[in-house]
mmCIF file of C-alpha atoms in Angstrom:
data_model
loop_
_atom_site.group_PDB
_atom_site.id
_atom_site.type_symbol
_atom_site.label_atom_id
_atom_site.label_comp_id
_atom_site.label_asym_id
_atom_site.label_seq_id
_atom_site.Cartn_x
_atom_site.Cartn_y
_atom_site.Cartn_z
ATOM 1 C CA MET A 324 -65.092 -49.290 77.784
ATOM 2 C CA LYS A 325 -62.191 -48.159 79.907
ATOM 3 C CA THR A 326 -60.680 -50.375 82.525
ATOM 4 C CA SER A 327 -61.389 -49.209 86.023
ATOM 5 C CA LEU A 328 -57.983 -48.496 87.522
ATOM 6 C CA PRO A 329 -56.370 -46.379 84.791
ATOM 7 C CA ALA A 330 -59.604 -44.462 84.226
ATOM 8 C CA LEU A 331 -60.035 -43.863 87.926
ATOM 9 C CA LEU A 332 -56.454 -42.630 88.253
ATOM 10 C CA VAL A 333 -57.032 -40.160 85.426
ATOM 11 C CA LEU A 334 -60.484 -38.957 86.470
ATOM 12 C CA LEU A 335 -60.247 -38.855 90.239
ATOM 13 C CA PRO A 336 -57.768 -36.005 90.713
ATOM 14 C CA ALA A 337 -59.289 -34.091 87.833
ATOM 15 C CA ILE A 338 -62.841 -33.957 89.167
ATOM 16 C CA ALA A 339 -61.824 -32.935 92.642
ATOM 17 C CA SER A 340 -62.473 -29.236 92.276
ATOM 18 C CA ALA A 341 -65.141 -27.016 93.800
ATOM 19 C CA ASN A 342 -67.769 -25.064 91.867
ATOM 20 C CA GLN A 343 -65.545 -24.422 88.856
ATOM 21 C CA ARG A 344 -66.397 -21.564 86.509
ATOM 22 C CA HIS A 345 -65.524 -22.066 82.859
ATOM 23 C CA TYR A 346 -66.402 -18.456 82.012
ATOM 24 C CA ALA A 347 -65.322 -15.232 83.733
ATOM 25 C CA TYR A 348 -68.411 -13.142 82.901
ATOM 26 C CA THR A 349 -71.087 -15.630 81.870
ATOM 27 C CA TYR A 350 -72.656 -17.667 84.641
ATOM 28 C CA GLU A 351 -73.424 -21.375 84.371
ATOM 29 C CA THR A 352 -76.359 -22.947 86.162
ATOM 30 C CA ALA A 353 -74.258 -25.155 88.472
ATOM 31 C CA THR A 354 -74.858 -24.739 92.206
ATOM 32 C CA LEU A 355 -72.901 -26.164 95.100
ATOM 33 C CA PRO A 356 -74.423 -29.270 96.711
ATOM 34 C CA MET A 357 -76.038 -28.823 100.111
ATOM 35 C CA GLY A 358 -73.433 -28.284 102.822
ATOM 36 C CA ALA A 359 -70.522 -27.587 100.432
ATOM 37 C CA ALA A 360 -68.801 -24.206 100.665
ATOM 38 C CA GLU A 361 -66.036 -22.282 98.968
ATOM 39 C CA ILE A 362 -64.246 -18.955 99.053
ATOM 40 C CA GLU A 363 -63.780 -17.042 95.802
ATOM 41 C CA PRO A 364 -61.464 -14.036 95.536
ATOM 42 C CA TRP A 365 -62.190 -11.978 92.406
ATOM 43 C CA THR A 366 -60.130 -9.237 90.807
ATOM 44 C CA THR A 367 -61.231 -7.230 87.786
ATOM 45 C CA VAL A 368 -58.749 -4.746 86.348
ATOM 46 C CA ARG A 369 -60.287 -2.002 84.199
ATOM 47 C CA LEU A 370 -57.836 -0.111 81.983
ATOM 48 C CA MET A 371 -57.940 3.144 80.011
ATOM 49 C CA ARG A 372 -60.847 5.461 79.428
ATOM 50 C CA GLU A 373 -60.487 8.694 77.465
ATOM 51 C CA ASP A 374 -57.414 9.421 79.562
ATOM 52 C CA TYR A 375 -55.285 7.418 81.909
ATOM 53 C CA TYR A 376 -57.552 5.270 84.078
ATOM 54 C CA VAL A 377 -56.781 2.130 86.076
ATOM 55 C CA ARG A 378 -59.273 0.549 88.424
ATOM 56 C CA PHE A 379 -59.092 -2.626 90.481
ATOM 57 C CA ASP A 380 -62.399 -4.101 91.643
ATOM 58 C CA HIS A 381 -61.870 -6.755 94.296
ATOM 59 C CA ARG A 382 -64.549 -9.046 95.645
ATOM 60 C CA LEU A 383 -64.243 -11.716 98.293
ATOM 61 C CA GLU A 384 -67.090 -14.202 98.063
ATOM 62 C CA PHE A 385 -68.164 -16.832 100.563
ATOM 63 C CA GLU A 386 -70.466 -19.308 98.833
ATOM 64 C CA VAL A 387 -72.468 -22.133 100.424
ATOM 65 C CA GLY A 388 -74.916 -24.751 99.132
ATOM 66 C CA LEU A 389 -78.138 -24.373 101.134
ATOM 67 C CA LEU A 390 -79.969 -27.087 99.191
ATOM 68 C CA ASP A 391 -78.722 -29.332 96.403
ATOM 69 C CA ASN A 392 -79.952 -26.899 93.746
ATOM 70 C CA PHE A 393 -79.902 -23.655 95.705
ATOM 71 C CA GLN A 394 -76.944 -21.653 96.976
ATOM 72 C CA ALA A 395 -76.289 -18.359 98.693
ATOM 73 C CA ALA A 396 -73.208 -16.161 98.674
ATOM 74 C CA PHE A 397 -71.975 -13.185 100.631
ATOM 75 C CA TYR A 398 -69.502 -10.673 99.152
ATOM 76 C CA LEU A 399 -67.195 -7.987 100.488
ATOM 77 C CA ASN A 400 -66.293 -5.441 97.806
ATOM 78 C CA TRP A 401 -63.368 -3.028 97.460
ATOM 79 C CA GLN A 402 -62.208 -0.673 94.762
ATOM 80 C CA GLU A 403 -58.954 1.126 93.955
ATOM 81 C CA VAL A 404 -58.830 3.781 91.221
ATOM 82 C CA SER A 405 -56.011 5.780 89.646
ATOM 83 C CA SER A 406 -56.992 8.420 87.125
ATOM 84 C CA LEU A 407 -55.753 11.617 85.566
ATOM 85 C CA SER A 408 -56.731 14.821 87.338
ATOM 86 C CA THR A 409 -56.143 18.362 86.064
ATOM 87 C CA ASP A 410 -56.077 21.305 88.493
ATOM 88 C CA ASP A 411 -57.102 24.962 87.870
ATOM 89 C CA LYS A 412 -53.630 25.788 86.540
ATOM 90 C CA GLY A 413 -53.885 23.043 83.936
ATOM 91 C CA THR A 414 -51.387 20.796 85.646
ATOM 92 C CA SER A 415 -52.218 17.112 85.291
ATOM 93 C CA SER A 416 -51.373 14.462 87.809
ATOM 94 C CA ILE A 417 -52.418 10.925 88.583
ATOM 95 C CA VAL A 418 -54.666 10.700 91.596
ATOM 96 C CA GLY A 419 -55.406 7.475 93.394
ATOM 97 C CA SER A 420 -58.137 6.449 95.799
ATOM 98 C CA SER A 421 -59.231 3.307 97.525
ATOM 99 C CA ALA A 422 -62.620 2.559 99.033
ATOM 100 C CA PHE A 423 -64.721 -0.148 100.564
ATOM 101 C CA LYS A 424 -67.621 -0.645 98.175
ATOM 102 C CA GLY A 425 -70.073 -2.393 100.425
ATOM 103 C CA ILE A 426 -71.499 -5.858 100.722
ATOM 104 C CA SER A 427 -73.601 -8.039 98.441
ATOM 105 C CA LEU A 428 -75.854 -11.045 98.913
ATOM 106 C CA GLU A 429 -76.453 -13.534 96.121
ATOM 107 C CA LEU A 430 -79.078 -16.271 95.741
ATOM 108 C CA LYS A 431 -78.880 -18.762 92.885
ATOM 109 C CA GLY A 432 -81.107 -21.681 92.004
ATOM 110 C CA LYS A 433 -80.801 -24.371 89.354
ATOM 111 C CA LEU A 434 -84.065 -25.562 87.807
ATOM 112 C CA LEU A 435 -82.691 -27.738 84.983
ATOM 113 C CA ASP A 436 -79.270 -29.314 84.482
ATOM 114 C CA PRO A 437 -77.224 -28.764 81.290
ATOM 115 C CA GLN A 438 -76.148 -32.413 81.083
ATOM 116 C CA ALA A 439 -79.137 -34.280 82.490
ATOM 117 C CA ASP A 440 -81.908 -32.139 80.960
ATOM 118 C CA PRO A 441 -82.436 -30.805 77.425
ATOM 119 C CA ILE A 442 -81.129 -27.427 78.572
ATOM 120 C CA GLY A 443 -79.760 -25.995 81.812
ATOM 121 C CA LEU A 444 -81.870 -23.278 83.410
ATOM 122 C CA GLY A 445 -81.083 -21.215 86.483
ATOM 123 C CA LEU A 446 -82.157 -18.029 88.225
ATOM 124 C CA TYR A 447 -79.832 -15.603 89.980
ATOM 125 C CA PHE A 448 -80.552 -12.671 92.260
ATOM 126 C CA GLU A 449 -78.074 -10.270 93.868
ATOM 127 C CA ILE A 450 -78.551 -7.274 96.101
ATOM 128 C CA GLY A 451 -75.694 -5.086 97.236
ATOM 129 C CA GLY A 452 -74.709 -1.648 98.252
ATOM 130 C CA LEU A 453 -73.272 0.914 100.575
ATOM 131 C CA THR A 454 -74.942 3.256 103.019
ATOM 132 C CA ASN A 455 -76.011 5.566 100.169
ATOM 133 C CA GLU A 456 -76.305 3.203 97.179
ATOM 134 C CA LEU A 457 -78.244 0.056 96.379
ATOM 135 C CA GLU A 458 -77.949 -2.298 93.409
ATOM 136 C CA ILE A 459 -80.375 -5.077 92.539
ATOM 137 C CA GLU A 460 -79.467 -7.586 89.850
ATOM 138 C CA ALA A 461 -81.474 -10.458 88.350
ATOM 139 C CA LYS A 462 -80.242 -12.982 85.797
ATOM 140 C CA VAL A 463 -81.783 -15.779 83.790
ATOM 141 C CA LEU A 464 -79.119 -18.397 83.123
ATOM 142 C CA LEU A 465 -79.165 -20.911 80.262
ATOM 143 C CA ASP A 466 -76.428 -23.423 79.488
ATOM 144 C CA LYS A 467 -75.844 -26.650 77.644
ATOM 145 C CA HIS A 468 -73.019 -29.141 77.258
ATOM 146 C CA PHE A 469 -72.464 -30.891 73.936
ATOM 147 C CA GLY A 470 -69.777 -33.468 74.619
ATOM 148 C CA ASP A 471 -66.570 -31.489 75.093
ATOM 149 C CA PHE A 472 -68.241 -28.206 74.187
ATOM 150 C CA GLY A 473 -70.400 -25.913 76.270
ATOM 151 C CA VAL A 474 -72.485 -22.853 75.632
ATOM 152 C CA ALA A 475 -73.998 -20.460 78.167
ATOM 153 C CA LEU A 476 -76.277 -17.458 77.784
ATOM 154 C CA ASN A 477 -77.313 -14.958 80.465
ATOM 155 C CA ALA A 478 -79.920 -12.216 80.346
ATOM 156 C CA VAL A 479 -79.191 -9.706 83.102
ATOM 157 C CA TYR A 480 -81.103 -6.732 84.453
ATOM 158 C CA GLU A 481 -79.614 -4.400 87.056
ATOM 159 C CA ALA A 482 -81.240 -1.431 88.794
ATOM 160 C CA GLU A 483 -79.095 1.157 90.586
ATOM 161 C CA PHE A 484 -80.532 3.329 93.344
ATOM 162 C CA GLU A 485 -78.962 6.308 95.104
ATOM 163 C CA ALA A 486 -79.969 7.994 98.322
ATOM 164 C CA GLU A 487 -81.365 11.461 97.637
ATOM 165 C CA VAL A 488 -81.796 14.151 100.285
ATOM 166 C CA GLU A 489 -85.398 15.329 100.151
ATOM 167 C CA SER A 490 -85.356 17.955 102.883
ATOM 168 C CA GLY A 491 -83.303 18.267 106.024
ATOM 169 C CA THR A 492 -82.534 14.743 107.167
ATOM 170 C CA ASP A 493 -85.239 13.095 105.025
ATOM 171 C CA THR A 494 -83.735 10.872 102.344
ATOM 172 C CA GLU A 495 -85.125 8.366 99.932
ATOM 173 C CA LEU A 496 -83.664 5.859 97.498
ATOM 174 C CA GLU A 497 -84.133 6.953 93.924
ATOM 175 C CA LEU A 498 -83.678 4.814 90.835
ATOM 176 C CA HIS A 499 -81.012 6.487 88.739
ATOM 177 C CA ALA A 500 -79.931 3.840 86.221
ATOM 178 C CA HIS A 501 -80.917 0.571 84.566
ATOM 179 C CA GLU A 502 -78.363 -1.777 83.030
ATOM 180 C CA ILE A 503 -79.268 -4.537 80.637
ATOM 181 C CA GLN A 504 -76.572 -7.069 79.939
ATOM 182 C CA VAL A 505 -76.417 -10.140 77.714
ATOM 183 C CA ASP A 506 -73.520 -12.553 78.135
ATOM 184 C CA LEU A 507 -72.788 -15.371 75.718
ATOM 185 C CA GLY A 508 -69.997 -17.895 76.174
ATOM 186 C CA PHE A 509 -68.712 -20.830 74.142
ATOM 187 C CA ALA A 510 -66.372 -23.222 75.940
ATOM 188 C CA TYR A 511 -64.202 -26.137 74.902
ATOM 189 C CA PHE A 512 -63.369 -28.544 77.695
ATOM 190 C CA ILE A 513 -59.862 -29.589 76.697
ATOM 191 C CA SER A 514 -59.571 -32.033 79.587
ATOM 192 C CA PRO A 515 -61.235 -32.443 82.987
ATOM 193 C CA ARG A 516 -58.754 -29.819 84.236
ATOM 194 C CA TRP A 517 -58.413 -27.310 81.398
ATOM 195 C CA SER A 518 -60.983 -25.339 79.468
ATOM 196 C CA VAL A 519 -60.922 -22.404 77.069
ATOM 197 C CA ALA A 520 -63.810 -20.142 76.172
ATOM 198 C CA LEU A 521 -64.785 -17.127 74.136
ATOM 199 C CA GLU A 522 -67.169 -14.637 75.743
ATOM 200 C CA LEU A 523 -69.284 -11.908 74.193
ATOM 201 C CA VAL A 524 -70.634 -9.314 76.625
ATOM 202 C CA SER A 525 -73.211 -6.692 75.678
ATOM 203 C CA ARG A 526 -73.938 -3.893 78.171
ATOM 204 C CA THR A 527 -76.511 -1.163 77.818
ATOM 205 C CA GLU A 528 -77.090 1.480 80.480
ATOM 206 C CA LEU A 529 -80.036 3.827 80.698
ATOM 207 C CA ALA A 530 -79.466 6.706 83.105
ATOM 208 C CA LYS A 531 -81.484 9.733 84.174
ATOM 209 C CA ASN A 532 -80.756 12.918 82.257
ATOM 210 C CA GLU A 533 -81.173 16.503 83.496
ATOM 211 C CA ALA A 534 -84.875 16.380 82.632
ATOM 212 C CA ASP A 535 -85.169 13.398 84.948
ATOM 213 C CA GLU A 536 -85.910 11.042 82.057
ATOM 214 C CA PHE A 537 -84.112 7.806 81.299
ATOM 215 C CA GLU A 538 -82.006 7.793 78.147
ATOM 216 C CA THR A 539 -79.370 5.445 76.759
ATOM 217 C CA GLU A 540 -76.029 6.376 78.239
ATOM 218 C CA TYR A 541 -74.134 3.739 76.289
ATOM 219 C CA SER A 542 -74.445 0.369 74.640
ATOM 220 C CA ILE A 543 -71.193 -1.512 74.190
ATOM 221 C CA LEU A 544 -69.990 -4.887 72.959
ATOM 222 C CA SER A 545 -66.940 -6.653 74.359
ATOM 223 C CA LEU A 546 -65.394 -9.918 73.244
ATOM 224 C CA GLY A 547 -62.496 -11.893 74.644
ATOM 225 C CA PRO A 548 -60.952 -15.239 75.557
ATOM 226 C CA THR A 549 -61.124 -17.041 78.887
ATOM 227 C CA VAL A 550 -59.038 -19.899 80.190
ATOM 228 C CA GLY A 551 -59.874 -22.118 83.159
ATOM 229 C CA TYR A 552 -57.929 -24.614 85.227
ATOM 230 C CA ALA A 553 -59.230 -26.913 87.979
ATOM 231 C CA GLY A 554 -56.901 -28.258 90.628
ATOM 232 C CA GLU A 555 -57.746 -30.742 93.346
ATOM 233 C CA ARG A 556 -59.499 -28.340 95.680
ATOM 234 C CA PHE A 557 -59.331 -25.084 93.763
ATOM 235 C CA TRP A 558 -59.941 -23.577 90.346
ATOM 236 C CA ILE A 559 -58.715 -20.506 88.485
ATOM 237 C CA THR A 560 -60.368 -18.670 85.604
ATOM 238 C CA ALA A 561 -58.764 -15.748 83.788
ATOM 239 C CA SER A 562 -60.135 -13.544 81.045
ATOM 240 C CA ILE A 563 -59.182 -10.648 78.791
ATOM 241 C CA LEU A 564 -62.137 -8.598 77.596
ATOM 242 C CA PRO A 565 -61.468 -5.665 75.246
ATOM 243 C CA GLN A 566 -64.307 -3.325 74.332
ATOM 244 C CA LEU A 567 -65.084 -4.010 70.672
ATOM 245 C CA ALA A 568 -67.388 -1.138 69.845
ATOM 246 C CA ALA A 569 -70.035 1.176 71.171
ATOM 247 C CA LEU A 570 -73.422 0.663 69.518
ATOM 248 C CA ALA A 571 -74.583 3.853 71.251
ATOM 249 C CA GLY A 572 -72.783 6.567 73.167
ATOM 250 C CA ALA A 573 -69.460 6.451 71.312
ATOM 251 C CA THR A 574 -66.988 9.014 72.659
ATOM 252 C CA GLY A 575 -66.040 11.662 70.092
ATOM 253 C CA ASP A 576 -64.718 10.086 66.905
ATOM 254 C CA SER A 577 -63.861 6.911 68.756
ATOM 255 C CA LEU A 578 -65.594 3.586 68.083
ATOM 256 C CA HIS A 579 -65.746 3.067 71.835
ATOM 257 C CA HIS A 580 -67.625 4.503 74.783
ATOM 258 C CA LEU A 581 -64.861 5.743 77.062
ATOM 259 C CA GLU A 582 -66.607 8.118 79.460
ATOM 260 C CA ASP A 583 -67.910 5.421 81.812
ATOM 261 C CA LYS A 584 -66.372 2.256 80.406
ATOM 262 C CA GLU A 585 -62.838 1.090 79.774
ATOM 263 C CA ARG A 586 -61.026 -0.068 76.673
ATOM 264 C CA LEU A 587 -59.931 -3.279 78.353
ATOM 265 C CA GLU A 588 -60.899 -5.490 81.294
ATOM 266 C CA LEU A 589 -58.886 -8.314 82.803
ATOM 267 C CA ARG A 590 -60.553 -10.643 85.267
ATOM 268 C CA LEU A 591 -59.113 -13.298 87.543
ATOM 269 C CA LEU A 592 -61.417 -15.566 89.521
ATOM 270 C CA MET A 593 -60.318 -18.228 91.967
ATOM 271 C CA GLY A 594 -62.279 -20.721 94.027
ATOM 272 C CA PHE A 595 -61.068 -22.650 97.048
ATOM 273 C CA GLU A 596 -63.069 -25.466 98.590
ATOM 274 C CA ILE A 597 -63.475 -25.098 102.363
ATOM 275 C CA MET B 505 -78.201 -13.225 69.209
ATOM 276 C CA ARG B 506 -81.755 -14.447 68.535
ATOM 277 C CA ALA B 507 -80.493 -16.919 65.929
ATOM 278 C CA LEU B 508 -77.948 -18.300 68.377
ATOM 279 C CA LEU B 509 -80.606 -18.734 71.035
ATOM 280 C CA GLN B 510 -82.877 -20.513 68.556
ATOM 281 C CA LEU B 511 -80.018 -22.802 67.547
ATOM 282 C CA LEU B 512 -79.318 -23.589 71.188
ATOM 283 C CA VAL B 513 -82.948 -24.403 71.951
ATOM 284 C CA VAL B 514 -83.436 -26.514 68.812
ATOM 285 C CA ALA B 515 -80.230 -28.440 69.466
ATOM 286 C CA ALA B 516 -81.208 -29.006 73.069
ATOM 287 C CA LEU B 517 -84.750 -30.110 72.323
ATOM 288 C CA SER B 518 -83.627 -32.434 69.537
ATOM 289 C CA GLY B 519 -81.546 -34.322 72.056
ATOM 290 C CA CYS B 520 -78.203 -33.181 70.674
ATOM 291 C CA GLY B 521 -75.696 -33.543 73.475
ATOM 292 C CA ALA B 522 -78.109 -35.393 75.759
ATOM 293 C CA GLY B 523 -75.351 -36.815 77.891
ATOM 294 C CA LEU B 524 -76.628 -38.614 80.921
ATOM 295 C CA ALA B 525 -78.191 -42.015 80.316
ATOM 296 C CA LEU B 526 -81.800 -42.477 81.469
ATOM 297 C CA PRO B 527 -82.538 -45.884 83.034
ATOM 298 C CA THR B 528 -85.377 -48.006 81.630
ATOM 299 C CA GLU B 529 -87.444 -50.909 82.985
ATOM 300 C CA GLN B 530 -84.993 -53.253 81.196
ATOM 301 C CA ASP B 531 -82.137 -51.756 83.208
ATOM 302 C CA ALA B 532 -84.123 -52.282 86.399
ATOM 303 C CA GLU B 533 -84.781 -55.921 85.482
ATOM 304 C CA ARG B 534 -81.117 -56.499 84.792
ATOM 305 C CA ALA B 535 -80.184 -54.737 88.014
ATOM 306 C CA ARG B 536 -82.315 -57.135 90.059
ATOM 307 C CA VAL B 537 -79.753 -59.892 89.373
ATOM 308 C CA HIS B 538 -77.341 -58.035 91.706
ATOM 309 C CA TYR B 539 -79.794 -55.904 93.659
ATOM 310 C CA PRO B 540 -83.041 -57.842 94.334
ATOM 311 C CA ASP B 541 -84.855 -54.682 95.483
ATOM 312 C CA ALA B 542 -83.842 -52.618 92.409
ATOM 313 C CA SER B 543 -86.600 -50.640 90.684
ATOM 314 C CA LEU B 544 -86.856 -48.140 87.881
ATOM 315 C CA ASP B 545 -87.878 -45.451 90.386
ATOM 316 C CA GLY B 546 -84.803 -46.244 92.467
ATOM 317 C CA LEU B 547 -82.510 -45.932 89.445
ATOM 318 C CA LEU B 548 -84.139 -42.627 88.506
ATOM 319 C CA GLU B 549 -83.630 -41.410 92.068
ATOM 320 C CA GLY B 550 -79.972 -42.397 91.789
ATOM 321 C CA ARG B 551 -79.659 -40.403 88.568
ATOM 322 C CA SER B 552 -81.279 -37.360 90.188
ATOM 323 C CA ALA B 553 -78.989 -37.636 93.208
ATOM 324 C CA TYR B 554 -75.948 -37.963 90.925
ATOM 325 C CA VAL B 555 -76.932 -34.745 89.142
ATOM 326 C CA ALA B 556 -77.807 -32.883 92.349
ATOM 327 C CA LYS B 557 -74.727 -33.883 94.320
ATOM 328 C CA CYS B 558 -72.007 -33.963 91.669
ATOM 329 C CA SER B 559 -72.780 -31.477 88.883
ATOM 330 C CA GLY B 560 -72.313 -28.456 91.145
ATOM 331 C CA CYS B 561 -68.570 -28.967 91.334
ATOM 332 C CA HIS B 562 -67.600 -30.589 88.047
ATOM 333 C CA ARG B 563 -68.962 -31.856 84.756
ATOM 334 C CA LEU B 564 -70.734 -35.188 85.146
ATOM 335 C CA ILE B 565 -68.780 -38.251 84.073
ATOM 336 C CA ALA B 566 -70.702 -40.621 81.798
ATOM 337 C CA PRO B 567 -71.512 -43.911 83.564
ATOM 338 C CA ALA B 568 -69.788 -45.772 80.700
ATOM 339 C CA ALA B 569 -66.442 -44.153 81.556
ATOM 340 C CA LEU B 570 -65.813 -46.568 84.444
ATOM 341 C CA ASP B 571 -66.733 -50.139 85.274
ATOM 342 C CA ALA B 572 -68.395 -51.257 88.517
ATOM 343 C CA ALA B 573 -65.148 -51.439 90.490
ATOM 344 C CA GLY B 574 -64.109 -48.041 89.200
ATOM 345 C CA TRP B 575 -67.389 -46.455 90.250
ATOM 346 C CA ARG B 576 -67.166 -48.008 93.724
ATOM 347 C CA GLY B 577 -63.756 -46.416 94.172
ATOM 348 C CA MET B 578 -64.892 -43.079 92.788
ATOM 349 C CA VAL B 579 -68.066 -42.786 94.865
ATOM 350 C CA ASP B 580 -66.210 -43.934 97.961
ATOM 351 C CA ASP B 581 -63.601 -41.223 97.423
ATOM 352 C CA MET B 582 -66.136 -38.464 96.796
ATOM 353 C CA ARG B 583 -68.627 -39.417 99.525
ATOM 354 C CA ASP B 584 -67.492 -36.965 102.184
ATOM 355 C CA ARG B 585 -66.751 -34.070 99.875
ATOM 356 C CA SER B 586 -70.166 -34.343 98.255
ATOM 357 C CA HIS B 587 -71.892 -34.588 101.654
ATOM 358 C CA LEU B 588 -73.664 -37.822 100.663
ATOM 359 C CA THR B 589 -75.985 -39.625 103.043
ATOM 360 C CA PRO B 590 -75.653 -43.460 102.996
ATOM 361 C CA ASP B 591 -78.946 -43.708 101.037
ATOM 362 C CA GLN B 592 -77.784 -41.167 98.455
ATOM 363 C CA GLU B 593 -74.439 -42.911 98.108
ATOM 364 C CA ALA B 594 -76.131 -46.279 97.547
ATOM 365 C CA ALA B 595 -78.619 -44.863 95.033
ATOM 366 C CA ILE B 596 -75.925 -43.035 93.049
ATOM 367 C CA LEU B 597 -73.624 -46.046 92.989
ATOM 368 C CA ARG B 598 -76.417 -48.366 91.917
ATOM 369 C CA TYR B 599 -77.419 -46.045 89.050
ATOM 370 C CA LEU B 600 -73.833 -45.658 87.851
ATOM 371 C CA VAL B 601 -73.017 -49.371 88.040
ATOM 372 C CA VAL B 602 -76.218 -50.465 86.276
ATOM 373 C CA MET B 603 -75.824 -47.906 83.498
ATOM 374 C CA SER B 604 -72.135 -48.758 83.132
ATOM 375 C CA GLU B 605 -73.096 -52.401 82.691
ATOM 376 C CA ARG B 606 -75.635 -51.424 80.045
ATOM 377 C CA ALA B 607 -72.880 -49.677 78.096
ATOM 378 C CA GLN B 608 -70.627 -52.718 78.522
ATOM 379 C CA ILE B 609 -73.323 -55.041 77.141
ATOM 380 C CA ARG B 610 -73.847 -52.779 74.121
ATOM 381 C CA THR B 611 -70.151 -52.783 73.293
#
């Protein structure tokens, strides 16, 4: 049994963080308590496809606890891309572009807690898009804490729609791709402030071919480390996620799929209590 | 992947890592020495409130980690940030103090 004062002095500053994420890709079931809110800037850097390719995906998230086990979030999304472009004369140059990538709305509910119940269980739903695109994403979240260790598993389904011009000004949203993702994370909670994790991410995309039938575009596995730190009213999580191998859709003689996916991703997440 | 999921479920269902102490009728009886109106339902409500209000922002601290005075200081400090009502604060504190005392008795 610890004495009260020293234990309190150690624990108090360390627990004073908002909805800390111990993984960069894998979601835990935790939801903000009712009335609590935070802002989360995200940056994901995607590096190297077949040729030179650098992309920054930025998201600014405003998250609020609507009920004790139910939260909502609103995102603003931006993207910057630099890639190699070759003109008709065969001259290559790096071309950059930057674009607003729309808004997203997230709803997340926790049904079971990873520490208080035999297993943590949560459901996640996100809808987002631009004027001509729509994405719908659903996740089942499982997690569990074993003392200083944690494990989390997500099953994710995403449907991507694009606006198609039927005739004249008539348009309709058409499903053009499905993505199935499985995320698995193992974490070690070094202290109340620091954590490290290893994350395995599996992504499979089925897209419409010229015959208008869905076929597997790629199936890739990525694996990488994540480190997290919680301050008094903020937290930071950073991850490096190299593509390990393509199970389907490998590019040329490569082990990787590099037409639509990158060799390496870096992700930085931050959360600030407001 | 399937094997890992099975391992996770088996470990969870077998109680491995079950971290947060569940109060019993014995705890409620002992609690009535300090809190005459204490009940098992009240302690369970305190546990639920502790999970609902605190686990969203950080990992839950085991009741045994602090003694009664420590928990009073902790809950007092976190009250506003966790948006606790007076009833929730009282229920959480009572659960944590009673379960901390149980751990103290056992050691």
